[in-house]
CSV table of C-alpha atoms in Angstrom, one decimal:
chain,number,residue,atom,x,y,z
A,1,MET,CA,0.0,0.0,0.0
A,2,SER,CA,1.3,3.5,-0.9
A,3,TRP,CA,2.3,5.7,2.0
A,4,LEU,CA,-0.2,8.3,0.7
A,5,THR,CA,-3.1,5.9,1.0
A,6,THR,CA,-2.1,5.1,4.6
A,7,TYR,CA,-1.9,8.8,5.3
A,8,LEU,CA,-5.4,9.4,4.0
A,9,GLN,CA,-6.7,6.6,6.2
A,10,TRP,CA,-4.9,8.1,9.2
A,11,THR,CA,-6.7,11.5,8.6
A,12,ARG,CA,-10.0,10.1,7.6
A,13,ALA,CA,-11.8,11.2,10.8
A,14,LEU,CA,-10.9,14.9,10.1
A,15,GLU,CA,-13.4,17.0,8.3
A,16,SER,CA,-10.9,18.9,6.1
A,17,PRO,CA,-11.4,18.0,2.4
A,18,THR,CA,-9.5,15.0,1.2
A,19,ILE,CA,-7.9,17.2,-1.4
A,20,PHE,CA,-6.3,19.3,1.4
A,21,HIS,CA,-4.9,16.3,3.2
A,22,ARG,CA,-3.6,14.8,0.0
A,23,TRP,CA,-1.7,17.9,-1.0
A,24,CYS,CA,-0.3,18.5,2.5
A,25,ALA,CA,1.0,15.0,2.5
A,26,LEU,CA,2.6,15.4,-1.0
A,27,THR,CA,4.3,18.6,0.1
A,28,GLY,CA,5.6,17.0,3.3
A,29,VAL,CA,7.1,14.0,1.4
A,30,ALA,CA,8.5,16.4,-1.2
A,31,HIS,CA,10.2,18.4,1.6
A,32,ILE,CA,12.0,15.3,3.0
A,33,LEU,CA,13.1,14.3,-0.6
A,34,GLY,CA,14.4,17.9,-0.9
A,35,ARG,CA,17.2,18.1,-3.4
A,36,ARG,CA,18.6,14.7,-2.5
A,37,VAL,CA,16.7,13.3,-5.5
A,38,TRP,CA,16.1,14.8,-8.9
A,39,MET,CA,15.1,14.3,-12.5
A,40,VAL,CA,17.1,15.7,-15.4
A,41,ARG,CA,15.1,17.2,-18.3
A,42,GLY,CA,17.0,16.4,-21.5
A,43,GLY,CA,20.4,17.0,-20.0
A,44,LYS,CA,19.5,20.8,-19.8
A,45,TYR,CA,18.2,21.3,-16.3
A,46,ALA,CA,17.0,19.4,-13.2
A,47,ILE,CA,13.8,19.4,-11.3
A,48,PHE,CA,13.6,18.6,-7.6
A,49,PRO,CA,10.8,17.5,-5.2
A,50,ALA,CA,11.8,20.5,-3.1
A,51,GLN,CA,10.1,22.7,-5.6
A,52,VAL,CA,6.7,21.5,-4.5
A,53,SER,CA,4.9,24.3,-2.6
A,54,THR,CA,1.2,24.3,-1.7
A,55,ILE,CA,-1.2,26.9,-0.6
A,56,LEU,CA,-4.7,25.8,0.5
A,57,VAL,CA,-7.4,28.2,-0.5
A,58,GLY,CA,-10.9,28.3,1.0
A,59,ASP,CA,-13.2,30.5,3.0
A,60,SER,CA,-11.9,31.1,6.5
A,61,ALA,CA,-12.9,28.5,9.1
A,62,LYS,CA,-15.2,26.7,6.6
A,63,VAL,CA,-12.9,24.0,5.2
A,64,LYS,CA,-10.4,23.8,8.1
A,65,LYS,CA,-7.2,24.5,6.3
A,66,GLY,CA,-5.1,24.7,9.4
A,67,ILE,CA,-6.2,21.3,10.7
A,68,ALA,CA,-5.1,19.6,7.4
A,69,MET,CA,-1.7,21.3,7.7
A,70,LYS,CA,-1.1,20.4,11.3
A,71,GLN,CA,-1.3,16.7,10.6
A,72,ILE,CA,1.7,16.5,8.2
A,73,LEU,CA,3.7,18.8,10.5
A,74,THR,CA,3.2,16.3,13.3
A,75,LEU,CA,4.8,13.6,11.3
A,76,LEU,CA,7.6,15.9,10.0
A,77,ALA,CA,8.5,16.8,13.6
A,78,ALA,CA,9.3,13.1,14.2
A,79,CYS,CA,11.9,12.9,11.4
A,80,PRO,CA,15.7,12.9,12.0
A,81,PRO,CA,17.6,16.2,12.2
A,82,GLY,CA,18.8,17.4,8.8
A,83,THR,CA,15.9,15.8,6.9
A,84,VAL,CA,13.4,18.5,7.9
A,85,ASN,CA,13.9,22.2,8.1
A,86,ILE,CA,10.7,24.1,9.1
A,87,MET,CA,11.0,27.8,8.8
A,88,PRO,CA,9.3,30.5,10.9
A,89,GLU,CA,6.4,32.2,9.2
A,90,ARG,CA,7.1,35.6,10.7
A,91,THR,CA,10.6,36.8,10.9
A,92,SER,CA,13.2,39.1,9.3
A,93,PRO,CA,14.7,38.3,5.9
A,94,GLN,CA,18.1,37.9,7.5
A,95,GLU,CA,16.9,35.3,10.0
A,96,LEU,CA,14.9,33.5,7.4
A,97,PHE,CA,17.8,33.0,5.0
A,98,ASN,CA,20.2,32.2,7.9
A,99,ARG,CA,17.9,29.3,8.9
A,100,LEU,CA,17.7,27.9,5.4
A,101,GLN,CA,21.0,26.1,5.9
A,102,PRO,CA,20.0,22.9,7.9
A,103,ARG,CA,21.4,22.5,11.4
A,104,ASP,CA,21.6,19.5,13.8
A,105,ASP,CA,19.9,19.3,17.2
A,106,GLY,CA,22.7,21.5,18.7
A,107,GLY,CA,22.2,24.3,16.2
A,108,VAL,CA,25.4,23.5,14.3
A,109,LEU,CA,25.4,23.8,10.6
A,110,ILE,CA,25.4,20.5,8.8
A,111,PRO,CA,28.3,20.5,6.3
A,112,ASN,CA,27.3,20.4,2.6
A,113,ALA,CA,23.6,20.0,3.3
A,114,PRO,CA,21.3,21.6,0.7
A,115,ALA,CA,19.7,24.8,2.0
A,116,VAL,CA,16.1,23.6,1.7
A,117,GLY,CA,13.5,25.1,4.0
A,118,LEU,CA,9.7,24.7,4.4
A,119,ILE,CA,7.9,27.9,5.3
A,120,VAL,CA,4.7,27.1,7.1
A,121,ALA,CA,2.1,29.9,7.1
A,122,GLU,CA,-1.4,28.9,8.2
A,123,GLU,CA,-2.3,32.5,7.3
A,124,LEU,CA,-0.4,33.6,4.2
A,125,GLY,CA,-0.7,37.2,5.1
A,126,THR,CA,1.4,36.5,8.2
A,127,PHE,CA,4.4,35.7,6.0
A,128,PHE,CA,3.8,38.1,3.2
A,129,GLY,CA,3.4,41.4,5.1
A,130,VAL,CA,2.9,44.8,3.6
A,131,GLU,CA,6.2,46.2,4.7
A,132,SER,CA,8.6,47.1,1.9
A,133,PHE,CA,11.3,44.7,3.1
A,134,LEU,CA,8.9,41.8,2.8
A,135,GLU,CA,8.1,42.9,-0.8
A,136,THR,CA,11.8,42.5,-1.5
A,137,MET,CA,11.9,39.2,0.3
A,138,ALA,CA,8.9,38.0,-1.8
A,139,THR,CA,11.0,38.5,-5.0
A,140,ILE,CA,13.9,36.6,-3.6
A,141,VAL,CA,11.7,33.7,-2.3
A,142,THR,CA,10.2,33.4,-5.8
A,143,ARG,CA,13.7,33.0,-7.3
A,144,LEU,CA,14.6,30.4,-4.7
A,145,LEU,CA,11.5,28.3,-5.6
A,146,ASP,CA,13.4,27.4,-8.8
A,147,ALA,CA,16.1,25.6,-6.9
A,148,PRO,CA,19.2,26.9,-8.9
A,149,HIS,CA,21.8,24.3,-9.6
A,150,GLY,CA,25.1,23.8,-11.3
A,151,THR,CA,26.2,21.9,-14.4
A,152,ILE,CA,24.8,18.5,-15.3
A,153,ASP,CA,26.8,15.4,-16.2
A,154,HIS,CA,25.1,13.9,-19.2
A,155,GLU,CA,26.1,10.3,-18.5
A,156,SER,CA,25.5,10.0,-14.7
A,157,HIS,CA,22.9,12.8,-14.5
A,158,ALA,CA,24.8,14.1,-11.5
A,159,VAL,CA,24.0,17.8,-10.7
A,160,ALA,CA,26.8,20.1,-9.5
A,161,SER,CA,26.4,22.0,-6.3
A,162,VAL,CA,26.1,25.7,-6.3
A,163,LEU,CA,26.6,28.5,-3.8
A,164,LYS,CA,24.2,31.4,-4.0
A,165,THR,CA,24.6,34.7,-2.2
A,166,ILE,CA,21.5,36.5,-0.9
A,167,ALA,CA,22.5,40.2,-0.3
A,168,PHE,CA,20.5,43.0,1.3
A,169,LYS,CA,21.9,46.5,2.0
A,170,SER,CA,23.7,45.8,5.3
A,171,TRP,CA,24.2,42.0,5.2
A,172,SER,CA,24.5,38.9,3.0
A,173,VAL,CA,24.3,35.2,3.4
A,174,GLU,CA,25.8,32.4,1.2
A,175,LEU,CA,23.6,29.4,0.7
A,176,ARG,CA,24.5,26.0,-0.7
A,177,ASP,CA,21.9,24.5,-3.1
A,178,PRO,CA,19.0,26.6,-1.9
A,179,CYS,CA,15.3,26.0,-2.4
A,180,VAL,CA,12.4,27.5,-0.5
A,181,GLN,CA,9.1,25.6,-0.1
A,182,ILE,CA,5.8,27.0,1.2
A,183,LEU,CA,2.9,25.2,2.9
A,184,GLY,CA,0.3,27.9,3.6
A,185,GLY,CA,-3.4,28.7,3.8
A,186,THR,CA,-5.4,31.7,2.6
A,187,THR,CA,-8.8,32.7,1.2
A,188,PRO,CA,-9.6,33.9,-2.4
A,189,THR,CA,-9.5,37.4,-1.1
A,190,GLY,CA,-6.1,36.6,0.5
A,191,VAL,CA,-4.7,35.4,-2.8
A,192,ALA,CA,-5.4,38.9,-4.2
A,193,LYS,CA,-4.5,41.0,-1.2
A,194,GLU,CA,-1.9,39.0,0.8
A,195,ILE,CA,0.6,38.1,-1.9
A,196,PRO,CA,2.7,41.2,-2.8
A,197,ALA,CA,2.4,42.4,-6.4
A,198,ALA,CA,6.2,41.8,-6.7
A,199,ALA,CA,5.5,38.1,-6.2
A,200,ARG,CA,2.5,37.8,-8.4
A,201,THR,CA,4.2,39.6,-11.4
A,202,GLY,CA,7.4,37.7,-10.8
A,203,GLY,CA,5.9,34.3,-11.3
A,204,PHE,CA,5.3,33.2,-7.8
A,205,ILE,CA,1.7,32.0,-8.5
A,206,GLY,CA,2.8,29.8,-11.4
A,207,ARG,CA,5.4,28.0,-9.2
A,208,VAL,CA,3.0,27.2,-6.3
A,209,PHE,CA,0.1,24.7,-6.2
A,210,PHE,CA,-3.1,26.7,-5.2
A,211,VAL,CA,-5.5,24.0,-3.9
A,212,TYR,CA,-9.0,25.3,-3.7
A,213,ALA,CA,-12.1,23.8,-1.9
A,214,ASP,CA,-15.3,25.4,-0.9
A,215,GLN,CA,-16.7,22.4,0.9
A,216,THR,CA,-15.6,19.0,2.2
A,217,ASP,CA,-16.3,15.5,0.9
A,218,ARG,CA,-16.0,14.1,4.4
A,219,ALA,CA,-18.8,13.4,7.0
A,220,PRO,CA,-19.1,15.7,10.1
A,221,ASN,CA,-17.3,14.3,13.1
A,222,PRO,CA,-17.4,15.8,16.7
A,223,LEU,CA,-14.1,13.9,17.4
A,224,THR,CA,-15.3,12.6,20.8
A,225,ASP,CA,-14.0,9.0,20.2
A,226,VAL,CA,-10.4,7.9,19.9
A,227,VAL,CA,-9.6,5.6,17.0
A,228,LYS,CA,-7.4,2.8,18.5
A,229,THR,CA,-5.7,2.0,15.2
A,230,ASP,CA,-4.5,5.5,14.6
A,231,ASN,CA,-1.4,5.1,16.8
A,232,ALA,CA,-0.2,2.1,14.7
A,233,LEU,CA,-0.9,4.0,11.5
A,234,GLN,CA,1.1,7.0,12.8
A,235,GLU,CA,4.1,4.9,13.6
A,236,GLN,CA,3.8,3.3,10.2
A,237,LEU,CA,3.8,6.7,8.5
A,238,ILE,CA,6.8,7.9,10.5
A,239,ALA,CA,8.8,4.8,9.6
A,240,GLY,CA,7.8,5.4,5.9
A,241,LEU,CA,9.2,9.0,6.1
A,242,HIS,CA,12.5,7.6,7.4
A,243,ARG,CA,12.7,5.4,4.3
A,244,VAL,CA,12.0,8.5,2.1
A,245,ALA,CA,14.9,10.2,3.8
A,246,ASP,CA,17.2,7.4,2.6
A,247,LEU,CA,16.4,8.0,-1.1
A,248,THR,CA,19.1,9.7,-3.0
A,249,GLY,CA,20.3,10.3,-6.6
A,250,PRO,CA,18.7,10.8,-10.0
A,251,VAL,CA,15.3,9.4,-10.7
A,252,TRP,CA,14.5,7.4,-13.9
A,253,PHE,CA,11.4,6.5,-15.8
A,254,THR,CA,10.2,3.0,-16.4
A,255,LYS,CA,10.0,2.2,-20.1
A,256,GLU,CA,6.2,2.5,-20.1
A,257,GLY,CA,6.4,5.7,-18.0
A,258,ARG,CA,8.7,7.3,-20.5
A,259,VAL,CA,6.5,6.4,-23.5
A,260,TRP,CA,3.4,7.7,-21.7
A,261,PHE,CA,5.0,11.0,-20.8
A,262,GLU,CA,6.4,11.6,-24.3
A,263,ASP,CA,2.9,10.9,-25.8
A,264,TRP,CA,1.1,13.2,-23.3
A,265,TYR,CA,3.6,16.0,-23.8
A,266,VAL,CA,3.6,15.9,-27.6
A,267,HIS,CA,-0.1,15.2,-28.3
A,268,THR,CA,-1.9,16.8,-25.2
A,269,HIS,CA,0.2,19.3,-23.3
A,270,HIS,CA,2.0,21.1,-26.1
A,271,PRO,CA,-1.1,21.7,-28.2
A,272,ALA,CA,-3.0,22.9,-25.2
A,273,VAL,CA,-0.4,25.5,-24.3
A,274,ALA,CA,-0.1,26.6,-28.0
A,275,HIS,CA,-3.9,27.3,-28.1
A,276,LEU,CA,-4.4,28.9,-24.7
A,277,ASP,CA,-6.1,32.3,-24.7
A,278,THR,CA,-5.5,34.9,-22.0
A,279,THR,CA,-7.4,33.8,-18.9
A,280,VAL,CA,-6.5,33.7,-15.2
A,281,VAL,CA,-5.3,30.1,-15.7
A,282,GLN,CA,-2.8,31.2,-18.3
A,283,GLU,CA,-1.8,34.4,-16.4
A,284,THR,CA,-0.7,32.4,-13.4
A,285,GLY,CA,1.8,30.5,-15.6
A,286,PHE,CA,0.5,27.2,-14.1
A,287,ILE,CA,-0.2,25.5,-17.4
A,288,GLY,CA,3.0,26.5,-19.0
A,289,ARG,CA,4.9,24.8,-16.1
A,290,LYS,CA,2.5,21.8,-16.0
A,291,ALA,CA,5.0,19.3,-17.5
A,292,ASP,CA,7.6,20.0,-14.8
A,293,HIS,CA,4.9,20.0,-12.1
A,294,LEU,CA,3.6,16.7,-13.4
A,295,LEU,CA,7.0,15.1,-13.0
A,296,ARG,CA,7.7,16.5,-9.6
A,297,ILE,CA,4.5,15.1,-8.2
A,298,ALA,CA,5.1,11.8,-10.0
A,299,ILE,CA,8.5,11.6,-8.3
A,300,VAL,CA,6.8,12.1,-4.9
A,301,LEU,CA,4.2,9.5,-5.6
A,302,ALA,CA,7.0,7.0,-6.6
A,303,ALA,CA,8.6,7.8,-3.2
A,304,CYS,CA,5.3,7.2,-1.5
A,305,ARG,CA,5.1,3.7,-3.0
A,306,VAL,CA,8.6,2.9,-1.7
A,307,ALA,CA,7.8,4.4,1.7
A,308,GLY,CA,4.7,2.3,2.0
A,309,GLY,CA,6.4,-1.0,0.9
A,310,GLU,CA,4.4,-1.1,-2.3
A,311,ASP,CA,7.6,-1.1,-4.4
A,312,THR,CA,11.3,-1.7,-3.7
A,313,ARG,CA,12.5,0.2,-6.7
A,314,PHE,CA,12.4,4.0,-6.8
A,315,ARG,CA,11.4,4.9,-10.4
A,316,VAL,CA,8.6,6.9,-12.0
A,317,THR,CA,6.0,4.6,-13.6
A,318,ARG,CA,3.1,5.2,-15.9
A,319,GLY,CA,0.8,4.8,-12.9
A,320,ASP,CA,2.6,7.6,-11.0
A,321,LEU,CA,2.3,9.9,-14.0
A,322,GLU,CA,-1.4,9.2,-14.6
A,323,GLU,CA,-2.1,9.7,-10.9
A,324,SER,CA,-0.1,13.0,-10.9
A,325,LEU,CA,-2.0,14.2,-13.9
A,326,GLN,CA,-5.3,13.6,-12.1
A,327,TYR,CA,-4.2,15.6,-9.1
A,328,LEU,CA,-2.9,18.5,-11.2
A,329,SER,CA,-6.2,18.5,-13.2
A,330,GLY,CA,-8.1,18.9,-9.9
A,331,ILE,CA,-6.0,21.9,-9.1
A,332,GLU,CA,-6.5,23.4,-12.5
A,333,ARG,CA,-10.2,23.1,-12.3
A,334,GLY,CA,-10.3,25.1,-9.1
A,335,LEU,CA,-7.7,27.7,-10.1
A,336,PRO,CA,-10.1,30.2,-11.7
A,337,THR,CA,-12.2,30.2,-8.5
A,338,ALA,CA,-9.1,30.5,-6.2
A,339,MET,CA,-7.9,33.4,-8.3
A,340,ARG,CA,-11.2,35.1,-8.7
A,341,GLU,CA,-10.3,38.2,-6.8
A,342,VAL,CA,-6.8,38.7,-8.2
A,343,GLY,CA,-6.9,42.2,-9.6
A,344,THR,CA,-4.7,41.4,-12.6
A,345,ALA,CA,-7.2,38.8,-13.8
A,346,LYS,CA,-9.8,41.0,-15.5
A,347,GLU,CA,-9.7,38.8,-18.6
A,348,ALA,CA,-11.0,36.0,-16.4
A,349,GLU,CA,-14.4,37.7,-15.8
A,350,PRO,CA,-16.1,36.0,-18.7
A,351,THR,CA,-14.9,32.7,-17.6
A,352,GLN,CA,-16.2,33.3,-14.1
A,353,ARG,CA,-19.6,34.5,-15.4
A,354,PHE,CA,-19.9,31.3,-17.5
A,355,LEU,CA,-18.9,29.0,-14.6
A,356,ALA,CA,-21.3,30.7,-12.2
A,357,LEU,CA,-24.1,30.3,-14.8
A,358,LEU,CA,-23.4,26.6,-15.1
A,359,GLU,CA,-23.4,26.2,-11.3
A,360,LYS,CA,-27.1,27.2,-11.3
A,361,HIS,CA,-27.9,24.7,-14.0
A,362,PRO,CA,-26.5,21.3,-12.8
A,363,LYS,CA,-28.6,19.4,-15.5
A,364,GLY,CA,-26.9,21.3,-18.3
A,365,LEU,CA,-27.4,24.6,-20.1
A,366,ALA,CA,-28.1,25.0,-23.8
A,367,ARG,CA,-25.7,27.2,-25.8
A,368,ARG,CA,-28.4,29.6,-27.0
A,369,VAL,CA,-29.5,30.2,-23.4
A,370,ALA,CA,-26.0,30.7,-22.2
A,371,LEU,CA,-25.4,33.3,-24.9
A,372,GLN,CA,-28.6,35.1,-24.0
A,373,ARG,CA,-27.7,35.2,-20.3
A,374,LEU,CA,-24.1,36.2,-20.9
A,375,TRP,CA,-24.9,39.0,-23.3
A,376,ARG,CA,-25.7,41.4,-20.5
A,377,TYR,CA,-22.1,41.0,-19.3
A,378,GLY,CA,-20.5,41.7,-22.6
A,379,VAL,CA,-19.8,38.1,-23.4
A,380,ASP,CA,-20.6,37.4,-27.1
A,381,ARG,CA,-20.3,34.3,-29.3
A,382,ARG,CA,-16.7,35.0,-30.2
A,383,THR,CA,-15.6,35.5,-26.6
A,384,LEU,CA,-17.3,32.3,-25.6
A,385,ASP,CA,-15.8,30.2,-28.4
A,386,GLU,CA,-12.3,31.7,-28.4
A,387,ARG,CA,-11.6,32.7,-24.8
A,388,VAL,CA,-13.9,30.8,-22.4
A,389,LEU,CA,-14.6,27.4,-23.8
A,390,PRO,CA,-11.1,26.3,-24.9
A,391,THR,CA,-9.5,26.7,-21.5
A,392,LEU,CA,-12.4,25.3,-19.5
A,393,MET,CA,-12.9,22.3,-21.7
A,394,GLN,CA,-9.2,21.5,-22.0
A,395,SER,CA,-8.8,21.7,-18.2
A,396,GLY,CA,-11.9,19.4,-17.7
A,397,GLN,CA,-14.0,22.0,-15.9
A,398,VAL,CA,-16.8,22.0,-18.6
A,399,THR,CA,-18.0,19.2,-20.8
A,400,GLU,CA,-20.2,19.5,-23.9
A,401,ILE,CA,-22.7,17.1,-25.5
A,402,THR,CA,-25.0,17.5,-28.5
A,403,ARG,CA,-28.8,17.1,-28.3
A,404,GLY,CA,-30.2,17.2,-31.8
A,405,THR,CA,-28.5,20.3,-33.3
A,406,GLU,CA,-27.8,22.1,-30.0
A,407,ALA,CA,-24.8,22.1,-27.8
A,408,ILE,CA,-25.4,21.5,-24.0
A,409,TYR,CA,-22.7,22.5,-21.5
A,410,PHE,CA,-22.2,20.9,-18.1
A,411,ARG,CA,-20.0,22.0,-15.1
A,412,GLU,CA,-17.8,19.3,-13.8
A,413,HIS,CA,-17.3,19.1,-10.0
A,414,THR,CA,-14.2,17.2,-8.7
A,415,SER,CA,-13.2,18.9,-5.4
A,416,GLY,CA,-12.3,16.2,-2.9
A,417,GLY,CA,-13.3,13.4,-5.3
A,418,LYS,CA,-11.8,9.9,-4.8
A,419,LEU,CA,-9.3,8.7,-7.3
A,420,ARG,CA,-8.4,5.1,-8.2
A,421,ARG,CA,-4.7,4.4,-8.7
A,422,VAL,CA,-3.7,2.9,-12.0
A,423,ARG,CA,-1.4,0.0,-11.3
A,424,GLU,CA,1.4,-1.0,-13.7
A,425,VAL,CA,3.0,-4.4,-14.2
A,426,ASP,CA,6.6,-4.2,-15.4
């Protein structure tokens, strides 16, 4: 059984949406993998699990973002020194970057350890303040999300270490192989108001997974009873994270995994990017980076299989890639709603109008009726066909069927939905 499956069982009594628990778990495992494992893209650059950052988006106190985050942090706290580096959510830039370099229990720097840190901010605004120095820090954090690295050996896929200097007016710090991760929570309003403009325009949003949910798929639970099996599951999960911490080196595809990824990239991903119109989904840069995101999550899923004892070989299979794509598609469907209040997304208004209209017609809406209702908002036939429908249908948010000679549109709902893992036999 995959470590991720066990984790979802362990958190099953909590009311936070499954999608929140899943992405917190993926982010936590990615943090432990850090820069110790990587995948090389065509000998040109490397991607690392440490580049996985997640921000849970939902109305305050409604979907219990903080509870979902606390569970993975409980497990990370039980991991060996040097494998986990949790950063303070409210501090000076100097202290933040000084603490990026991992230390042992005695506070001594660990030699040659990658400077990977996980910023935990249950309220994103606590980390991204309005002060001018935090605007500057937001720009630097965005750069460090890319995990800069040195040259690549084309035969062994070894990645050379780098030293990066972070300099402010009165101080500087030198970091070895840095990468910043974020696990945070906010509301749609917070996405627009708590993330500094310097970060939004600098590509921060496209590098982070914004996971949106407006309701939970789990039953209400007053949490008055203790589940006796939970302690055993917790120990099992911690042992699995210790196995994750032992994984090192480059990650490879299985043969079927490589064939699947090449086919998806050439025949699905590349055409979708080429035909995207300007909407909030495109403005975030999420879709343009989707191939790298897909691989990072697939690497984490492969590690989860090893951690759970489902597999002894650490490699990315077709099943990992397909499961990763399902999870990313779930994020993509919620992205317009998560970004609905971002001021730079004016072009997204027709998309939001159309989605809101379909929400009111769960049994489907005829094309002619949709055009009649949208006309008052300035959405004409051309806008619908060239700007709205391509993005929504490619991302799986809207489906179309034909009844007679008329098109009928349906809104797809997937938040918190259960997914079945596709198994692969080598």
